[in-house]
Coordinates of C-alpha atoms in Angstrom, one line a residue:
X1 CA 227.5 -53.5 95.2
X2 CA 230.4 -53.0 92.7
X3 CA 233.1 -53.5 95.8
X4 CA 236.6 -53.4 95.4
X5 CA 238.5 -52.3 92.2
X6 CA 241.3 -54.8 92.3
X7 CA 238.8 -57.7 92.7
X8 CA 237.1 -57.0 90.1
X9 CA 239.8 -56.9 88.1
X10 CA 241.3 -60.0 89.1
X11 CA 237.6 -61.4 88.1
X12 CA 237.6 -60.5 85.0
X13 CA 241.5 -61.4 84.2
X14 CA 240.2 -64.6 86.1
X15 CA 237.2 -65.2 84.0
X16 CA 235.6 -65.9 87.6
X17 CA 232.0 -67.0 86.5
X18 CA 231.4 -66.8 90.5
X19 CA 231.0 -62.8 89.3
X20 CA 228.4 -63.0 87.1
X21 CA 225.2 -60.9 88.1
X22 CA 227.4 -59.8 90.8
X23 CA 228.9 -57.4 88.0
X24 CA 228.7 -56.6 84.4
X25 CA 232.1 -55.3 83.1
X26 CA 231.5 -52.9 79.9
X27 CA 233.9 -52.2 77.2
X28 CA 234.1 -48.1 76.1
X29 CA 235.9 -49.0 72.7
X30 CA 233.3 -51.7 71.4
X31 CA 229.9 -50.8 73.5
X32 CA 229.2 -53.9 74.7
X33 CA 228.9 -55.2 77.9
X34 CA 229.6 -58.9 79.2
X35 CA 229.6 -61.3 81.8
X36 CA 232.9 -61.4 83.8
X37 CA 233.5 -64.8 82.7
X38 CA 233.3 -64.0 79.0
X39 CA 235.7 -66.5 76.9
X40 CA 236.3 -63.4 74.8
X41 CA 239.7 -61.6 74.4
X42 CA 239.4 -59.3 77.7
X43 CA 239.9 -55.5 76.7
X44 CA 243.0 -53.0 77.9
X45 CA 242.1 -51.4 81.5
X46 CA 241.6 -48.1 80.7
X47 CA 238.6 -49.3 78.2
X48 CA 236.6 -51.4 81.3
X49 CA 234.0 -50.2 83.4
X50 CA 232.4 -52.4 85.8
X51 CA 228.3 -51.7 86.1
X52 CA 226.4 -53.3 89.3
X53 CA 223.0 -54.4 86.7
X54 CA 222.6 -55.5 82.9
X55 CA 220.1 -52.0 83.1
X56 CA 222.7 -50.1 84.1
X57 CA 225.0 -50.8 81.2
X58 CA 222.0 -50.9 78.8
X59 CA 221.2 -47.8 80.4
X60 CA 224.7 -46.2 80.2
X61 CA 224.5 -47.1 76.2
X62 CA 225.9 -50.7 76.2
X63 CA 224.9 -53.8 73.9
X64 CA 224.7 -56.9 75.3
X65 CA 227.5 -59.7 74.2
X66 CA 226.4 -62.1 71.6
X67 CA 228.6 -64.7 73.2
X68 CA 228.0 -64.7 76.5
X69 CA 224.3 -63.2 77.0
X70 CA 225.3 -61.2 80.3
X71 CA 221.1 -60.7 80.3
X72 CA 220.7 -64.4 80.9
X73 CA 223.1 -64.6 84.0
X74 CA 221.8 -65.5 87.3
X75 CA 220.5 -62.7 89.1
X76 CA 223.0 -60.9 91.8
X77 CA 222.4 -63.1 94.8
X78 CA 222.1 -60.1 97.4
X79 CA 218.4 -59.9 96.7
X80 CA 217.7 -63.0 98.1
X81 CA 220.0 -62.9 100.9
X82 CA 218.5 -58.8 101.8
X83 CA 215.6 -57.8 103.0
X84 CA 215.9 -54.4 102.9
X85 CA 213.7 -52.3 100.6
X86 CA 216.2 -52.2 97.5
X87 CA 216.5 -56.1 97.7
X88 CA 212.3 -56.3 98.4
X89 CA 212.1 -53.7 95.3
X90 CA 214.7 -55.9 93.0
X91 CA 212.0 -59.2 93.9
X92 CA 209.0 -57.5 93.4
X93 CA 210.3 -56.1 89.9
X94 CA 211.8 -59.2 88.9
X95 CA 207.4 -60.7 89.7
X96 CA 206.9 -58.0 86.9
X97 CA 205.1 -55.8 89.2
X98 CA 206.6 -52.6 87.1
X99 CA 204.7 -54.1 84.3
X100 CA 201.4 -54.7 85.8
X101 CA 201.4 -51.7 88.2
X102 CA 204.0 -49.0 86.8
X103 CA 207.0 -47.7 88.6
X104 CA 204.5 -45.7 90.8
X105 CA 202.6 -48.9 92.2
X106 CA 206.4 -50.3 93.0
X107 CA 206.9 -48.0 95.2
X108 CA 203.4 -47.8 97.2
X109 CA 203.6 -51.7 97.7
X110 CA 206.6 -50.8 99.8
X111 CA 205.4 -47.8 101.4
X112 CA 207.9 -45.4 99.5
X113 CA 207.6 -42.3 97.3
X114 CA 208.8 -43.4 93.8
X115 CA 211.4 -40.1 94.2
X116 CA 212.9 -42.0 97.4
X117 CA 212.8 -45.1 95.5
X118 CA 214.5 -44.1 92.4
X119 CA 217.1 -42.4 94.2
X120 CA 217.6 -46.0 96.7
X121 CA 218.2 -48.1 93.3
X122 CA 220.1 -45.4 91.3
X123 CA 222.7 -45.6 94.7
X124 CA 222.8 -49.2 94.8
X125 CA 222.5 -50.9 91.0
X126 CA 222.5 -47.5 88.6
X127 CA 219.4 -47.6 87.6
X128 CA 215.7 -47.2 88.4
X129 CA 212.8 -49.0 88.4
X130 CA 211.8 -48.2 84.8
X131 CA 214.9 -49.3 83.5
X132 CA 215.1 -52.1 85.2
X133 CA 212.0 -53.3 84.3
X134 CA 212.8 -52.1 80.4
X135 CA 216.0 -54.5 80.9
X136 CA 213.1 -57.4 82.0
X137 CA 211.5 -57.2 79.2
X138 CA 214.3 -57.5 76.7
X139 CA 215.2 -60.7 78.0
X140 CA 211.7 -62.1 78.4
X141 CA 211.3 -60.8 74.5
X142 CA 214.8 -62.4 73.7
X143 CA 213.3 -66.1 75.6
X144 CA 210.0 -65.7 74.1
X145 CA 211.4 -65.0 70.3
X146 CA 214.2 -68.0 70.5
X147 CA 212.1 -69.8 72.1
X148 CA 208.4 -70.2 71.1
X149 CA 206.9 -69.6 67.3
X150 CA 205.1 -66.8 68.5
X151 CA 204.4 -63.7 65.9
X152 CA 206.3 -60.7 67.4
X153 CA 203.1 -58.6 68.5
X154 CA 202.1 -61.0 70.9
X155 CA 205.7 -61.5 72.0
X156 CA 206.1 -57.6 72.3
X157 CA 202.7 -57.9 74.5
X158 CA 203.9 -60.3 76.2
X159 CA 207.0 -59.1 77.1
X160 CA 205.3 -56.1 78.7
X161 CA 206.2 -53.5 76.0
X162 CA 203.3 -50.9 75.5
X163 CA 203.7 -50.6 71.4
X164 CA 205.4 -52.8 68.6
X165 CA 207.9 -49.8 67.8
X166 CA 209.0 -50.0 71.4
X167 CA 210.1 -53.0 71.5
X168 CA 211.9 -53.1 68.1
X169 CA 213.8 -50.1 69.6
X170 CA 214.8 -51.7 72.6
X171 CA 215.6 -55.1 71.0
X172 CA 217.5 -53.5 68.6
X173 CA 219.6 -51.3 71.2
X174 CA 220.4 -54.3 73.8
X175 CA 220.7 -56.7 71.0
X176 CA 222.0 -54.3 68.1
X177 CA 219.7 -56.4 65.4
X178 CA 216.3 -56.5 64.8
X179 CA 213.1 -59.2 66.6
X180 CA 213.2 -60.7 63.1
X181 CA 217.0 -61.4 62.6
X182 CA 217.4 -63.0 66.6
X183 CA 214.6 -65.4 65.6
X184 CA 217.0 -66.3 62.6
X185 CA 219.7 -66.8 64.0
X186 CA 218.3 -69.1 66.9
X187 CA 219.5 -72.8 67.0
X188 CA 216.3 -73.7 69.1
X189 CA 213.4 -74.8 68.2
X190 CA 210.4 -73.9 69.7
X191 CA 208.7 -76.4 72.3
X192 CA 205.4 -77.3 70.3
X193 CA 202.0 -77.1 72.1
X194 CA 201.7 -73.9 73.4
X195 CA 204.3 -74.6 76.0
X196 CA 207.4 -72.5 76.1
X197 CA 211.0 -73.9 77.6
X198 CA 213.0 -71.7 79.5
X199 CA 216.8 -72.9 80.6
X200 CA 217.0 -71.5 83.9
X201 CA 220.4 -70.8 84.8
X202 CA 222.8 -71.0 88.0
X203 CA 226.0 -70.5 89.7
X204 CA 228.1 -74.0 90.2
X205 CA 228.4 -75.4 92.0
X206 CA 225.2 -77.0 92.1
X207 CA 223.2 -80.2 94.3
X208 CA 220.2 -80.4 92.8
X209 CA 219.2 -83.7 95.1
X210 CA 217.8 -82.5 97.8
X211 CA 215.9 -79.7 95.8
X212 CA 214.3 -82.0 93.9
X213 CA 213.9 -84.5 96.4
X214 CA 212.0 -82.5 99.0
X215 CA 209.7 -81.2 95.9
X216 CA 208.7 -84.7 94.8
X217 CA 208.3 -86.3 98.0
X218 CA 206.0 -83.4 99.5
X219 CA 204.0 -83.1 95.9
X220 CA 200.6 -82.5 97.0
X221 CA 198.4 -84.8 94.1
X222 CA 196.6 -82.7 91.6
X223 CA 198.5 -79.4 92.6
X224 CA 201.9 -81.3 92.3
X225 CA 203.9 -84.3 91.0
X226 CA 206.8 -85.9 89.6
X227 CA 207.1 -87.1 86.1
X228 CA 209.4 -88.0 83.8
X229 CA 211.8 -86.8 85.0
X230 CA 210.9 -83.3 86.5
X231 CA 209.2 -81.5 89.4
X232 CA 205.6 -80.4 88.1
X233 CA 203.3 -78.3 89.8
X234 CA 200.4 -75.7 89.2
X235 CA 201.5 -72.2 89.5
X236 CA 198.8 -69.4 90.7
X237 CA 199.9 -65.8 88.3
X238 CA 198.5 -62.8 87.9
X239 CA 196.5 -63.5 84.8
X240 CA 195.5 -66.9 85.5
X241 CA 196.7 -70.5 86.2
X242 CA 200.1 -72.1 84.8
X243 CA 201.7 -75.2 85.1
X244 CA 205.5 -75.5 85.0
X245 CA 207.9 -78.8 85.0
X246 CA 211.0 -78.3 85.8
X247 CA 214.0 -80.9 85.1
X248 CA 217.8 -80.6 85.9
X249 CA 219.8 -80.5 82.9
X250 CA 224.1 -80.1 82.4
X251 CA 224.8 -76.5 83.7
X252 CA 221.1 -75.4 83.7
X253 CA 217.3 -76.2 84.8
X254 CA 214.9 -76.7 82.0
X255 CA 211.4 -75.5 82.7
X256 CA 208.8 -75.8 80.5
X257 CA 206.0 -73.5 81.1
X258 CA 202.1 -73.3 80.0
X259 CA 200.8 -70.2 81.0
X260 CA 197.2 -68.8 80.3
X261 CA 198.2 -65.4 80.1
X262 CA 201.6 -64.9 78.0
X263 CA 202.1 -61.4 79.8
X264 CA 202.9 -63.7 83.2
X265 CA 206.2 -65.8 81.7
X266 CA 208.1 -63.1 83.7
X267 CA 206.3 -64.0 86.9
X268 CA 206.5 -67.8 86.4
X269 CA 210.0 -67.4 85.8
X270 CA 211.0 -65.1 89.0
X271 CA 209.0 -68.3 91.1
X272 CA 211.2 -70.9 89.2
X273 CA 214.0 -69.2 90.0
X274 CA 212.9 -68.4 93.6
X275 CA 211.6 -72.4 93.9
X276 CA 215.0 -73.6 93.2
X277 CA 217.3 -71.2 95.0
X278 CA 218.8 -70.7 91.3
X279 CA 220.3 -67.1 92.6
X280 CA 222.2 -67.9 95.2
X281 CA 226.3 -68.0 95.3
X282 CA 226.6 -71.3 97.0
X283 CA 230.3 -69.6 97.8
X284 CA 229.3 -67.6 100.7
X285 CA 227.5 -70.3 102.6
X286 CA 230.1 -73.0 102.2
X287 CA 233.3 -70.5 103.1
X288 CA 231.1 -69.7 106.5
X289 CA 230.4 -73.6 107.1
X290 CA 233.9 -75.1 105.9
X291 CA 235.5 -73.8 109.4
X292 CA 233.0 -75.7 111.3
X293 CA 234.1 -79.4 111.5
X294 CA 231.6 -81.3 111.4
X295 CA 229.9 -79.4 108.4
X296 CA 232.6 -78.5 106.5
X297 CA 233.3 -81.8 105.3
X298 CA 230.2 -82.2 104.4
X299 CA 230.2 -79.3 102.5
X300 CA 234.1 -80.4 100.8
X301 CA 232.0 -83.7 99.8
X302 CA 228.6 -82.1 98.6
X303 CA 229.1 -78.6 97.4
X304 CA 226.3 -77.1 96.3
X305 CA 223.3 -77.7 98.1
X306 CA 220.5 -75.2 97.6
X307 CA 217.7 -74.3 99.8
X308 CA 214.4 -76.1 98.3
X309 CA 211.2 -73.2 98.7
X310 CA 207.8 -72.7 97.4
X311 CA 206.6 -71.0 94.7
X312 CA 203.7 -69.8 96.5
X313 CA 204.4 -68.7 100.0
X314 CA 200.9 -68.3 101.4
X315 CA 200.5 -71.5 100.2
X316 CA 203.7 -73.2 102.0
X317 CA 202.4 -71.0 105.3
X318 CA 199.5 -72.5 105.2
X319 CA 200.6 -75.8 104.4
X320 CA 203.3 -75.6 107.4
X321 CA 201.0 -75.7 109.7
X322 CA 198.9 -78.4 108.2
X323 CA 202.3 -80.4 108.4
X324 CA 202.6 -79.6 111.6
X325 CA 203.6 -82.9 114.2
X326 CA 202.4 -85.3 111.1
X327 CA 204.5 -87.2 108.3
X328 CA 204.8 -85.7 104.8
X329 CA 202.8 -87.9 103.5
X330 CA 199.8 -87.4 105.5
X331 CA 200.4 -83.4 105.0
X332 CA 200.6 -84.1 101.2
X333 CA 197.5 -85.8 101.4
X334 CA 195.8 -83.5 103.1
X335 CA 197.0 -80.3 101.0
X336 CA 195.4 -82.1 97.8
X337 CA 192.3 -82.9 99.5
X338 CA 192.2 -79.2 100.5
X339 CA 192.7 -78.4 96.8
X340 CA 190.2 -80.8 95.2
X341 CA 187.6 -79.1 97.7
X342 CA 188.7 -75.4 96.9
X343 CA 190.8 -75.2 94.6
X344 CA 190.5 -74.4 90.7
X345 CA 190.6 -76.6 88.2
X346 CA 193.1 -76.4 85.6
X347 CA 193.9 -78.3 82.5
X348 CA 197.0 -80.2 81.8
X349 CA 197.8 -81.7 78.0
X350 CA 201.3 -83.5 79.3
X351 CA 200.4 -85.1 82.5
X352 CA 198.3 -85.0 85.5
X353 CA 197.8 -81.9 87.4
X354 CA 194.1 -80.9 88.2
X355 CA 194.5 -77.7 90.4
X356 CA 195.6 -74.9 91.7
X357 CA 196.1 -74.6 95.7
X358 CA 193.2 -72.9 96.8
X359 CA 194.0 -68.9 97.9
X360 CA 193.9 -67.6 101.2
X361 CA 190.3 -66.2 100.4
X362 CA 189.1 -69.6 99.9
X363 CA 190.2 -71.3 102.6
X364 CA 189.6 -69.0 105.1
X365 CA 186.0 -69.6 104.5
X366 CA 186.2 -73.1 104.3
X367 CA 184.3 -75.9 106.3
X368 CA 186.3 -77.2 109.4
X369 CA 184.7 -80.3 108.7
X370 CA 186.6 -80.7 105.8
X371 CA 190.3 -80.2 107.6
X372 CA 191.1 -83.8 109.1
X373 CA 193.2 -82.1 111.1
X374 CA 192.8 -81.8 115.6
X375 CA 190.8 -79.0 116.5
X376 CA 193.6 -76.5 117.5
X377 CA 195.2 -77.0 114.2
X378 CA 192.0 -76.1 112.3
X379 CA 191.7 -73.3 114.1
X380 CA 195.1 -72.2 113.2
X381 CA 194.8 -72.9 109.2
X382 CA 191.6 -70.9 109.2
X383 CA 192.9 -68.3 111.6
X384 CA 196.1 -68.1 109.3
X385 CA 194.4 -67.8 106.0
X386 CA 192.0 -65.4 107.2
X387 CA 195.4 -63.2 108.1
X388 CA 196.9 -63.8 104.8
X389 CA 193.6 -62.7 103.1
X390 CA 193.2 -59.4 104.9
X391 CA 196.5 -58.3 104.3
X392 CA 197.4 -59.0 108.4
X393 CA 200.6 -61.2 107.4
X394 CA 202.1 -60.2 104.4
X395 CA 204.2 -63.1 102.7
X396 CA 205.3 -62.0 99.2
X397 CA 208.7 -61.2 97.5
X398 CA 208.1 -58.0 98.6
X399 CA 207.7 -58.9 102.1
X400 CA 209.6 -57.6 105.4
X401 CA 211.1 -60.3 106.5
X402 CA 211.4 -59.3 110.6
X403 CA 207.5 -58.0 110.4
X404 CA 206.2 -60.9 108.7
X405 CA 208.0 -62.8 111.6
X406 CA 206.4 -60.9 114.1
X407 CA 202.9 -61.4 112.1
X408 CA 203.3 -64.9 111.9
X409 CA 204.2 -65.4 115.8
X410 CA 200.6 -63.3 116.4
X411 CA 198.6 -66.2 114.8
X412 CA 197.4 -68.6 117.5
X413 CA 199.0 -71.3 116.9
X414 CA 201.9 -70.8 114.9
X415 CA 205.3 -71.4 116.9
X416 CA 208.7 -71.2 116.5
X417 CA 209.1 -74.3 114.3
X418 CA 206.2 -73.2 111.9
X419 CA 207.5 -69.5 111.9
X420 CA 211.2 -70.5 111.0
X421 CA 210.1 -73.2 108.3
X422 CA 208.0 -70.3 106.5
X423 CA 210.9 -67.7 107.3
X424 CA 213.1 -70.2 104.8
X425 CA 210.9 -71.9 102.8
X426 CA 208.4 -69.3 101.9
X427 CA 210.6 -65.9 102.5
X428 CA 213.7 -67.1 101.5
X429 CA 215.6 -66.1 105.0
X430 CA 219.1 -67.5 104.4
X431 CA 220.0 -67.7 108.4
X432 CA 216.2 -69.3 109.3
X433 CA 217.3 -72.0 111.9
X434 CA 213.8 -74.3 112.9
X435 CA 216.0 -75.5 115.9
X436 CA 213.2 -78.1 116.7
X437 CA 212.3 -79.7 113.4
X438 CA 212.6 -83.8 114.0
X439 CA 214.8 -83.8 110.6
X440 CA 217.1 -81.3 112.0
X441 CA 217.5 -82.7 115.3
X442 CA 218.3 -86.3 114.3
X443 CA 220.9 -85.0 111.6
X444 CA 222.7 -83.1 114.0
X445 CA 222.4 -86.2 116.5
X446 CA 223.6 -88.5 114.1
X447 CA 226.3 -85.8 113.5
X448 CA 227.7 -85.2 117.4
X449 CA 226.6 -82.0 117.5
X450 CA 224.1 -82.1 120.7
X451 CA 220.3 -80.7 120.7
X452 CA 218.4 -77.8 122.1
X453 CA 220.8 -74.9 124.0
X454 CA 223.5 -77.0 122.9
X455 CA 222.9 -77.0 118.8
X456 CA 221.7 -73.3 118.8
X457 CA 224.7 -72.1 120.4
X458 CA 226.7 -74.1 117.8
X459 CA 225.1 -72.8 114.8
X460 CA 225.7 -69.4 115.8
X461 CA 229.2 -69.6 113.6
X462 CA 227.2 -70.6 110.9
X463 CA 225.0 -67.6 110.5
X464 CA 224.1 -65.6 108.6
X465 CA 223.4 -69.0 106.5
X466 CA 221.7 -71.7 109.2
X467 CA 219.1 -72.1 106.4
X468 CA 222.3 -73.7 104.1
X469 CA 223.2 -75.9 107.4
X470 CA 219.9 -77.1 107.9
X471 CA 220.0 -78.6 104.4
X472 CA 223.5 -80.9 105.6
X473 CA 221.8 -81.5 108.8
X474 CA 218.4 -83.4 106.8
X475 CA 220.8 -84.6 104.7
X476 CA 222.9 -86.9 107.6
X477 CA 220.1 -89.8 107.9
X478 CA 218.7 -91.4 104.8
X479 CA 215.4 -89.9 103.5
X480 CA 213.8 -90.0 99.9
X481 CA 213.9 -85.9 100.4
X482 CA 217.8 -86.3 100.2
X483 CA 217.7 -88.0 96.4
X484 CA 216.3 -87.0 93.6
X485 CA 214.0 -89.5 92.4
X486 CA 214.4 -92.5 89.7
X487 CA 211.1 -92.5 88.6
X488 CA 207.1 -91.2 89.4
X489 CA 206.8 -90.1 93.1
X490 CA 204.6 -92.0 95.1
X491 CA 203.6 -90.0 98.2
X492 CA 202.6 -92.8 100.4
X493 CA 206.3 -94.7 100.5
X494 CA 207.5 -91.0 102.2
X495 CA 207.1 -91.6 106.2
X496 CA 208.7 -88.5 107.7
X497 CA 207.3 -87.9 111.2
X498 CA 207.2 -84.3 111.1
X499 CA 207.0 -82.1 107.7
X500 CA 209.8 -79.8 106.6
X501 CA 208.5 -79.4 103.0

């Protein structure tokens, strides 16, 4: 993870922000740790060391910097690029999973002894599950004292922390002052009405049209929509229904987040993040796409782009396939009917969400008279859910990315397209390439770069990050998914002939 000496070292000389959550350089003489970019005076070599996670430098004794909040950095891009079990582990902690399940439950979701999985994570970011999860909940206590009005036992409960004199300790030790003096010296002020703002940040550079177009002009009415704005949506956590808007701000995302149980901020942020791409290093994917050229001066012109996903992945499976050979419109439209049928209700104070997407359970059972859908595609929704609901396709952050392929492919009905849409929307698969998708094909017409045989064979050089190309290729014709939009969303002016949201 750490890499090579002399690059880090010309990072931090550098004050290369590309670095941060890569690496966390640590100071012996002071005991702090900071981001590589910190403005601060840089300290003499022989009093750095370089850590590969903000637990492992808590862990080895380190504060955090005061000035540039190495905590708050975006998180080391490899886990969303990865797939192995250290990158699935890294996902499912950062879903709060420790928290809710313990270190042991960790490792039975991914079929590991916690022994094998201690030792995995100790090798690759210095530290283990619990401290990686104790490094969590600092920074979800730091957000939720700055942040909300809150009295400090229900931020220490919801931060995850099992006493009050737990989570003084910690605080105190990452933070080196006590819950009370943070909150005082906080120059924000807390969002009013039980909602809590989170700034949500990223690596530049950063598009955020086409995130925030394809959002908006797939919103599903009730579960989604776009207002004032910001992206909005319902959000399905572990203790109950949210709601979170999310709005592009100058260096950061803003989301604003209502929750019904405060112990599932940590969730709600990990889906934000995961929603947005926010992790990423748009770096990688534009040096592999700047030799190609046709691409990479698309890339020199908009650098940036981010892949836009789902914060629900069974939900975006299932609603793949109901986009499936229809416009986004008509896939929107059906989604919220879906909902209003199945779904819960939920209760929005700033604007006008009604419900969550129904769960797999729910729809598996539902009436077939209430998909407006042909016949073979009801079949495959119903036959899809049922899978999700028994456990047969496994979708989650935790997922394996190559078995839940193979799952997927086993559903009747689900093809190549719908497969390779999920793989990058819902899993996150960086070189997911749905070579047939209308969007994609036009783009790379309009482009010169041929169909079919033709097109795969080119995108080979752009692997392992086709899911990055994809998003130049959509955005080479002129769509309302390519801008974000000026005002409220209206789902029926969107007319794409096949879905890709």
């Amino acid at each position: 993870m750490l890499g090579n000496e002399e690059q880090l070292q010309a990072a931090v000389a550098g004050r290369d922000a590309r670095f941060d959550g890569w690496v966390f350089l640590a100071v012996t003489s002071t005991r702090i740790y900071c981001r590589p970019s910190c403005p601060a005076v840089k300290p003499k070599r022989e009093h750095q060391r370089f850590y590969a996670s903000a637990a492992a430098a808590q862990d080895a004794g380190y504060r955090a910097c005061k000035r540039c909040r190495p905590d708050a950095s975006p998180g080391s891009p490899a886990w969303d690029w990865r797939s192995d079990v250290c990158a699935r582990a890294m996902r499912l902690i950062g879903e709060g999973v420790v928290d809710r399940e313990g270190a042991a439950g960790l490792a039975r979701r991914l079929g590991y002894s916690l022994r094998q999985l201690e030792r995995l994570l100790v090798a690759e970011v210095g530290a283990g599950p619990a401290a990686l999860a104790r490094a969590q909940r600092a920074q979800v206590a730091r957000t939720l004292i700055e942040n909300t009005d809150l009295p400090m036992g229900q931020v220490a409960f919801a931060a995850g922390f099992a006493s009050i004199r737990a989570f003084n300790r910690v605080v105190a030790e990452v933070y080196a002052c006590s819950p009370t003096e943070l909150r005082a010296k906080t120059r924000t002020r807390p969002a009013g009405g039980g909602a809590i703002t989170v700034r949500l940040a990223y690596r530049e550079p950063f598009e955020p049209s086409n995130l925030f177009g394809h959002l908006a002009a797939a919103a599903a009415p009730g579960v989604e929509e776009w207002r004032g704005g910001a992206y909005r949506r319902t959000l399905r956590l572990p203790g109950g229904p949210g709601i979170a808007a999310l709005t592009p701000g100058p260096g950061y995302v803003e989301a604003r987040l209502r929750v019904a149980d405060l112990r599932d901020v940590t969730a709600a942020v990990a889906r934000c993040r995961r929603m947005l791409d926010l992790d990423a290093d748009p770096c990688a994917p534009a040096e592999a796409l700047a030799g190609d050229g046709v691409l990479g001066p698309l890339v020199a012109k908009t650098p940036g782009r981010r892949v836009p996903r789902k914060a629900d992945a069974p939900e975006y499976a299932v609603r793949a396939v109901i986009g499936q050979q229809v416009s986004t419109a008509s896939a929107a439209t059906i989604a919220a009917r879906l909902a209003e049928r199945y779904g819960e209700t939920v209760e929005d104070p700033d604007g006008g969400l009604t419900r969550l997407f129904p769960d797999s359970s729910a729809l598996a059972e539902a009436d077939p008279a209430d998909l407006p859908m042909p016949g073979g595609r009801k079949r495959t929704v119903l036959a899809l859910a049922a899978a999700l609901a028994e456990g047969r396709v496994e979708l989650g952050p935790g997922a394996d990315w190559a078995a839940a392929r193979e799952q997927l492919a086993a559903v009747p009905g689900v093809g190549p397209w719908t497969v390779e849409m999920i793989a990058m929307r819902a899993l996150g698969d960086p070189d997911a390439f749905p070579l047939t998708d209308l969007g994609v094909a036009k783009g790379a017409a309009s482009l010169g770069l041929g169909a079919g045989k033709a097109l795969e064979a080119r995108s080979q050089s752009w692997r392992p990050w086709r899911a990055y190309a994809v998003q130049y290729l959509w955005a080479a014709t002129e769509h309302p998914t390519n801008r974000t939009p000026a005002g409220p969303a209206r789902n029926d002016d969107q007319t794409r002939e096949k879905a890709s949201a």
